[in-house]
GROMACS .gro file of C-alpha atoms in nm:
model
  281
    1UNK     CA    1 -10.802  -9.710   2.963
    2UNK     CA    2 -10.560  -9.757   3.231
    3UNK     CA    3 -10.523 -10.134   3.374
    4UNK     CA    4 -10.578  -9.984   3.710
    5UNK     CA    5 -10.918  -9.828   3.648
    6UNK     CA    6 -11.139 -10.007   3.870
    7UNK     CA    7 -10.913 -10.196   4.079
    8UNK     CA    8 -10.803  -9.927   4.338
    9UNK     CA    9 -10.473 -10.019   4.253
   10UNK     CA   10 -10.378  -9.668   4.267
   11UNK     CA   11 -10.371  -9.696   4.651
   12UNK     CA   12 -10.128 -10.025   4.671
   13UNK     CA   13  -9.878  -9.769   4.735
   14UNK     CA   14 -10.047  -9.543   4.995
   15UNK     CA   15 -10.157  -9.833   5.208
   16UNK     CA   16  -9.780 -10.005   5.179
   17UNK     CA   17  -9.662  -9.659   5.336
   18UNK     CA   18  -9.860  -9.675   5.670
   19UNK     CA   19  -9.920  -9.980   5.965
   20UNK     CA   20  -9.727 -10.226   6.094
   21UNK     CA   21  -9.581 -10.445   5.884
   22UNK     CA   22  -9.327 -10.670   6.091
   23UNK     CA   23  -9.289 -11.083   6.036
   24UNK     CA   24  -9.391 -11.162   6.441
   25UNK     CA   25  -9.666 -11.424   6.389
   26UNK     CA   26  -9.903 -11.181   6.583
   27UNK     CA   27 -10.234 -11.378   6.473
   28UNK     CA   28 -10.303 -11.715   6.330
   29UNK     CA   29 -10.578 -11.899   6.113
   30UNK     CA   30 -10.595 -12.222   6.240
   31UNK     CA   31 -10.837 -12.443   6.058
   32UNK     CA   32 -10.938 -12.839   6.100
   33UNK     CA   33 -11.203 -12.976   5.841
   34UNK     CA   34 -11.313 -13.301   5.742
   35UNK     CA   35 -11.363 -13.377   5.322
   36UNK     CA   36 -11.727 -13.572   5.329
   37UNK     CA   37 -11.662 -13.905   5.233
   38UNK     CA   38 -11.642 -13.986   4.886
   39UNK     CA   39 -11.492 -13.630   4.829
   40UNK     CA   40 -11.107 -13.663   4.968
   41UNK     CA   41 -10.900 -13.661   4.659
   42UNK     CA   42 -11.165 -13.355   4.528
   43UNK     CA   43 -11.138 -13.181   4.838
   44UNK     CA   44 -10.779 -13.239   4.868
   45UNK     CA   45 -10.696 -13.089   4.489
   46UNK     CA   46 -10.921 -12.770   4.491
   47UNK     CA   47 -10.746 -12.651   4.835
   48UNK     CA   48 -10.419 -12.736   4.686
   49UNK     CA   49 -10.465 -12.615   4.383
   50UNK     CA   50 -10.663 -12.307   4.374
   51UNK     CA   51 -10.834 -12.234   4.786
   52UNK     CA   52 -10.455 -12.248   4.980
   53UNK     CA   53 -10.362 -11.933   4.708
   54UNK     CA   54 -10.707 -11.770   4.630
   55UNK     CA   55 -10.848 -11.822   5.040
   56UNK     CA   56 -10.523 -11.730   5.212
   57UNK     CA   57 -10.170 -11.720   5.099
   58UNK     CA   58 -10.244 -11.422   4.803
   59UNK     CA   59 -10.437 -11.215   5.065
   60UNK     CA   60 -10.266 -10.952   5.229
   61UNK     CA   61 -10.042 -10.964   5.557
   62UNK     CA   62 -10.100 -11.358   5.601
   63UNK     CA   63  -9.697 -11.385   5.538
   64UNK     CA   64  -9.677 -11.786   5.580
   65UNK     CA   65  -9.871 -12.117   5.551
   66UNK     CA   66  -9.857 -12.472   5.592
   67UNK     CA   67 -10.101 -12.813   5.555
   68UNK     CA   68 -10.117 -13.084   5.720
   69UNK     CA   69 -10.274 -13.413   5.717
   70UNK     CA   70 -10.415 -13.690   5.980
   71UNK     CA   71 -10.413 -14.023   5.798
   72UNK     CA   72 -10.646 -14.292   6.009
   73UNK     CA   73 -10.336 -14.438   6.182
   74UNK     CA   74 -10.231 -14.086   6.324
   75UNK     CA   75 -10.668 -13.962   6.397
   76UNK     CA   76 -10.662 -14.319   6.632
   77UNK     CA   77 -10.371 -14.180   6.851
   78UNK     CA   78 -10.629 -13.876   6.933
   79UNK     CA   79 -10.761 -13.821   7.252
   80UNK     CA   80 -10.986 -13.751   7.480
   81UNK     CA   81 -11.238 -14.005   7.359
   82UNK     CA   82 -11.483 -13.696   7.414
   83UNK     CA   83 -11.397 -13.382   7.266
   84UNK     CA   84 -11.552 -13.064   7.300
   85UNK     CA   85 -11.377 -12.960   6.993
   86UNK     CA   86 -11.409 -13.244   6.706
   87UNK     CA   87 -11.667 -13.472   6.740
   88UNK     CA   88 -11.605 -13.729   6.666
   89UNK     CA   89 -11.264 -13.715   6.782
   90UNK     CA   90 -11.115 -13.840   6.467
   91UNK     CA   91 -11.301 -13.549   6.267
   92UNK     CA   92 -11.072 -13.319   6.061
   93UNK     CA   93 -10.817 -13.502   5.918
   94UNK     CA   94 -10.691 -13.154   5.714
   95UNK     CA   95 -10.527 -12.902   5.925
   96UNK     CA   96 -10.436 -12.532   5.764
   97UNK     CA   97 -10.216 -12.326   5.959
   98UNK     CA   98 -10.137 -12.001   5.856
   99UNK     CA   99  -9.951 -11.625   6.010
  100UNK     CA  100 -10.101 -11.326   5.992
  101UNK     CA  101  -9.846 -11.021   6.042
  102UNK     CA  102  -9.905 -10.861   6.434
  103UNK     CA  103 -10.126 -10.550   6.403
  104UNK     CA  104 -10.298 -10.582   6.050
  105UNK     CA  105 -10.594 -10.826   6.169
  106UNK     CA  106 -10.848 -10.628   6.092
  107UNK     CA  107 -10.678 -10.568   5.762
  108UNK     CA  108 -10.653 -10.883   5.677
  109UNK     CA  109 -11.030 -10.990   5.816
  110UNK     CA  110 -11.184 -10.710   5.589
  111UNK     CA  111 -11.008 -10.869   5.285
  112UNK     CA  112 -11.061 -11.201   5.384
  113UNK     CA  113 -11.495 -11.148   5.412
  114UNK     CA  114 -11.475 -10.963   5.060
  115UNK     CA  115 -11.277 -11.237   4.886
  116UNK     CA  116 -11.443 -11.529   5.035
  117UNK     CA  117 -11.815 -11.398   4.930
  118UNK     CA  118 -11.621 -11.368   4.573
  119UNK     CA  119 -11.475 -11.702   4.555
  120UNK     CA  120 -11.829 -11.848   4.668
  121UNK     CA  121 -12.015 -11.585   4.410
  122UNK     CA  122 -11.789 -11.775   4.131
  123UNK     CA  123 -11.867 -12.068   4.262
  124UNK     CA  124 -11.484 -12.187   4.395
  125UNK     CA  125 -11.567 -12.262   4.706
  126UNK     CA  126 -11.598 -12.660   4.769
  127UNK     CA  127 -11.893 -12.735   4.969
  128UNK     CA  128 -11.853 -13.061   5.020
  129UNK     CA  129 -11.639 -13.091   5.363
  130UNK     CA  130 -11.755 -12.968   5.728
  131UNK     CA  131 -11.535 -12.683   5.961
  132UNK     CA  132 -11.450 -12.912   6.289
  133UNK     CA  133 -11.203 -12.621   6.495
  134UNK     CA  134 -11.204 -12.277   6.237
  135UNK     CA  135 -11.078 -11.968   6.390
  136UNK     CA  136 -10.817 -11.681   6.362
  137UNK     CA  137 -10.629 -11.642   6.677
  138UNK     CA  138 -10.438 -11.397   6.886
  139UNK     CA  139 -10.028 -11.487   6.959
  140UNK     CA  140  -9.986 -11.563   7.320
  141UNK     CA  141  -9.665 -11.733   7.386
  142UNK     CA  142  -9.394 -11.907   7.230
  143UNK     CA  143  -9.183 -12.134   7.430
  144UNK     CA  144  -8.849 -12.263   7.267
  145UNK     CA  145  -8.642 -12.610   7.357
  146UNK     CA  146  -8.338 -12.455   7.275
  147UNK     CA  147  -8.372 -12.113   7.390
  148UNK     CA  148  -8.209 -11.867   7.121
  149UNK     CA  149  -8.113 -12.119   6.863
  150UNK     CA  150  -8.292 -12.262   6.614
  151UNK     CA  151  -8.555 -12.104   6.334
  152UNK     CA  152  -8.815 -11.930   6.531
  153UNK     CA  153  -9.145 -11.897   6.582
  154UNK     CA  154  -9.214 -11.717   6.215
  155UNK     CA  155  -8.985 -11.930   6.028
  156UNK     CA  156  -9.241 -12.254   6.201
  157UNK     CA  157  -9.453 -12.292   5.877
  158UNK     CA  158  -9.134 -12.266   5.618
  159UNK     CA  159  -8.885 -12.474   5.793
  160UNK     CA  160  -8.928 -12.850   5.704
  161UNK     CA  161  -9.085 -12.953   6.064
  162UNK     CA  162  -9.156 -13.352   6.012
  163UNK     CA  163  -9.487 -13.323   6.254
  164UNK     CA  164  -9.738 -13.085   6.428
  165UNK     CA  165  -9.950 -13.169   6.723
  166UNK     CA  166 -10.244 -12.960   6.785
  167UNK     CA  167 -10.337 -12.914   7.149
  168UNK     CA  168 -10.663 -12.740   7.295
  169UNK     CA  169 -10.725 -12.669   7.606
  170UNK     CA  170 -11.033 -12.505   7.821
  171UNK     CA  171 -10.992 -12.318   8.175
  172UNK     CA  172 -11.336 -12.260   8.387
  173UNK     CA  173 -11.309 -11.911   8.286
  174UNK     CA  174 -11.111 -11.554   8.178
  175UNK     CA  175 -10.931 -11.556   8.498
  176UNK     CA  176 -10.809 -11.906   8.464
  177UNK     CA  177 -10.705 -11.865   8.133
  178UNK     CA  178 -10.441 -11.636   8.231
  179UNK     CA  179 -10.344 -11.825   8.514
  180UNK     CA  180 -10.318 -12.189   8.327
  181UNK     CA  181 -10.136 -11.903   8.027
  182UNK     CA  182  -9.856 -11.848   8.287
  183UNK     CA  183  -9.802 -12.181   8.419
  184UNK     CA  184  -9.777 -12.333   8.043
  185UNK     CA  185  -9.532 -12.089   7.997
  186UNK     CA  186  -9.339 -12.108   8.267
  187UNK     CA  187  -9.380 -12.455   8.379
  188UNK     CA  188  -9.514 -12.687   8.206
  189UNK     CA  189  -9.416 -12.594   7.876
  190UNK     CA  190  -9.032 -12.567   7.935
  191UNK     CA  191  -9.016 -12.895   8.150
  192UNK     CA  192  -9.169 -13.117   7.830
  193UNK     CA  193  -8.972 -12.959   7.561
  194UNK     CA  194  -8.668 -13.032   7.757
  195UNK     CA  195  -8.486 -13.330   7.569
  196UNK     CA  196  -8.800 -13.323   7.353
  197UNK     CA  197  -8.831 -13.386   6.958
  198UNK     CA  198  -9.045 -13.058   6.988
  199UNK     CA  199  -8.832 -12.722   6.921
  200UNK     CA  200  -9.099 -12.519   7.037
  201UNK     CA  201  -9.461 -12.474   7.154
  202UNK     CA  202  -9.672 -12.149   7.009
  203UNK     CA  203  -9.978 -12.071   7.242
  204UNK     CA  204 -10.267 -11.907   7.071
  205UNK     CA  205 -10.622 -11.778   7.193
  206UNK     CA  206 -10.942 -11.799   6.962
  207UNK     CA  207 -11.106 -11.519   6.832
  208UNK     CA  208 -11.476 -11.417   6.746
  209UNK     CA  209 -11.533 -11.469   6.361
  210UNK     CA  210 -11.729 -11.138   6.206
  211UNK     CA  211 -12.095 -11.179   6.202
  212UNK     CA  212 -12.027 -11.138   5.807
  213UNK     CA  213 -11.882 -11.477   5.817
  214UNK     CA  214 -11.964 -11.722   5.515
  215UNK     CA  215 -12.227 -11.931   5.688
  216UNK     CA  216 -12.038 -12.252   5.624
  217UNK     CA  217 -11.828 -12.149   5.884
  218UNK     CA  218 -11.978 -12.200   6.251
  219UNK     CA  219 -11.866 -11.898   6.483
  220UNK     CA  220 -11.567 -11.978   6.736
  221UNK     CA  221 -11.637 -12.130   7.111
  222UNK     CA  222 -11.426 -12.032   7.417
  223UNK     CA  223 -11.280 -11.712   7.270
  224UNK     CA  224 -11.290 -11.627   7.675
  225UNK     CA  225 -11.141 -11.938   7.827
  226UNK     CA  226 -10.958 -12.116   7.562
  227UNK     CA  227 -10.596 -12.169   7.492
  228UNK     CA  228 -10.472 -12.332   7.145
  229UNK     CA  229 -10.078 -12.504   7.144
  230UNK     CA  230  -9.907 -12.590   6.821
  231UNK     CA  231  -9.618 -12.806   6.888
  232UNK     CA  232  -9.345 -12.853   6.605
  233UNK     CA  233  -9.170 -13.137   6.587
  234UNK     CA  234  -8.853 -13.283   6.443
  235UNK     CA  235  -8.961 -13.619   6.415
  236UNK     CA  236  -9.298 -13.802   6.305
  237UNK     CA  237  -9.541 -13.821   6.587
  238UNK     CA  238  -9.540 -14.181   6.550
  239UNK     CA  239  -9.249 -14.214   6.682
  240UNK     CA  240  -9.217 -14.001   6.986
  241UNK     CA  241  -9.581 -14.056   7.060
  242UNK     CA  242  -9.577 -14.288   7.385
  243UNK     CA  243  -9.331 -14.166   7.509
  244UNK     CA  244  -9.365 -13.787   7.477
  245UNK     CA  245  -9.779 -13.702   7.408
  246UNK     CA  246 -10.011 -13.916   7.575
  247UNK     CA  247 -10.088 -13.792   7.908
  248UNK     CA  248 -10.097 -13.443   7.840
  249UNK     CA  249 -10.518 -13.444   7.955
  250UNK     CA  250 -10.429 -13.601   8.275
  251UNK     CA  251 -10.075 -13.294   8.364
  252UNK     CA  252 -10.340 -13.017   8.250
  253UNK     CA  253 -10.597 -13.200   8.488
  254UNK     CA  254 -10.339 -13.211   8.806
  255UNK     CA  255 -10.277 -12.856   8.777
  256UNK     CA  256 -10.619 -12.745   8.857
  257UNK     CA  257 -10.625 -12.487   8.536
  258UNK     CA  258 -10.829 -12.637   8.319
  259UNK     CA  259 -10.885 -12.943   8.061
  260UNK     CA  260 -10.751 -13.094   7.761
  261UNK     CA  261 -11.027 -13.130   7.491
  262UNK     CA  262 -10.784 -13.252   7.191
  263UNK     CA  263 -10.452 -13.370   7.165
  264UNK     CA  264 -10.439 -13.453   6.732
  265UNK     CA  265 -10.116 -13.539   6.578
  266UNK     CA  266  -9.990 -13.477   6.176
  267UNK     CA  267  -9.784 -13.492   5.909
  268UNK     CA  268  -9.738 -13.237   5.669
  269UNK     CA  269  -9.864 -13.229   5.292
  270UNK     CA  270  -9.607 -13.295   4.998
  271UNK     CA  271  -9.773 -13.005   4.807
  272UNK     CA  272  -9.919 -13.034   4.482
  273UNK     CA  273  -9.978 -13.430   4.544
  274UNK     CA  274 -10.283 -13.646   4.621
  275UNK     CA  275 -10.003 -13.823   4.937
  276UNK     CA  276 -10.190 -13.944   5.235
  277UNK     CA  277 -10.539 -13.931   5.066
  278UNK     CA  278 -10.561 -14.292   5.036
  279UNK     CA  279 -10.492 -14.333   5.406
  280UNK     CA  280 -10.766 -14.097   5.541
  281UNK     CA  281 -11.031 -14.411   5.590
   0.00000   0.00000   0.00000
């Protein structure tokens, strides 16, 4: 019997021949979730170990990945008090960033429902943590410090950034959202990054989830008004934090666009270590 008889592997070459298939980050899973307590250094080894591979990275057209990680010292510099998105604001101290190639997100999402209901079927899925801010989102913007030099935008998850911030913001509405879009881009975001330990800002929208979702997974709010930044940095938060990220709420509140519902700084994971778990409480 052939070792393709039953796999469809016979059409691995037919579907390589057709679609896009260029490295623009044109979609991103973004996902914050919280281990329950007691289950950190569990929670921390199966997604290293086996769900970071099996749940993302060996699926087709996600083309890059990255963790990071909030110890308690870094969840305490998060604000507002009174988030919208984790709630507490401190919840989600694991952060999974990945890119999904630009025009194959269905693709992917039809792979990604099929091997997740696997993976739970055979029972590697760990239940034991809680989805604060899960969603694949659309590429809006990218806004560079340095303008044309530098790694860009789809070598962010590979090159060794030393810190991520994770922004959210909400307009009133569609129409605002493309307004507050524009000024970001054009205003805001250039004027911060300026001097900055930041190389660049990506801007991101949310997306609806299927309705085939695993259930564990809570479907996305503000896919019509809401506006996700990821800001890479060349230097730990910690140190450019006061000087550089608090504030942001009250420049997004001036403008009259809209409002900043979390401003979450990290580190990333050494991979294939237990580092930071011991700092999480």
């Amino acid at each position: 019997m052939s070792e393709d008889a039953g796999t469809g592997s016979e059409r691995y070459a037919e579907l390589a021949g057709a679609g896009p298939y260029g490295v623009r980050p044109g979609h991103a899973l973004i996902t914050l979730v919280e281990p329950h307590p007691g289950h950190e250094y569990a929670y921390n080894r199966w997604y290293e170990d086996d769900h970071y591979y099996a749940g993302a990275t060996a699926m087709p057209w996600i083309f890059a990945g990255r963790r990071w990680v909030a110890p308690k010292d870094l969840q305490e510099l998060r604000y507002p008090e009174t988030s919208a998105v984790a709630r507490p604001v401190g919840a989600g101290c694991y952060l999974s960033t990945y890119w999904v190639t630009e025009g194959r997100y269905d693709d992917h999402m039809k792979w990604t429902v099929a091997i997740n209901r696997r993976l739970n079927r055979d029972g590697r899925v760990y239940q034991d943590r809680t989805h604060v801010f899960t969603a694949f989102q659309d590429h809006e913007a990218t806004v560079y410090r340095d303008g044309a030099a530098g790694p860009r935008d789809f070598h962010a998850l590979d090159h060794p950034y030393a810190g991520l911030v994770l922004q959210v913001v909400d307009a009133e509405g569609p129409r605002q959202r493309e307004e507050l879009l524009e000024w970001l881009r054009s205003r805001h975001l250039p004027k911060l990054l300026a001097g900055s330990p930041a190389a660049m800002v990506m801007v991101f929208r949310p997306t609806p989830l299927p309705g085939d979702r695993m259930t564990y997974v809570k479907q996305v709010e503000g896919v019509d008004t809401r506006l996700t930044l990821l800001w890479f940095l060349q230097e730990d938060p910690r140190s450019c934090w006061a000087s550089r990220f608090t504030g942001l709420d009250a420049a997004v509140e001036e403008s009259g666009l809209g409002r900043v519902e979390l401003v979450a700084p990290f580190v990333p994971t050494v991979p294939g270590t237990d580092r930071y778990v011991d700092q999480l409480r």
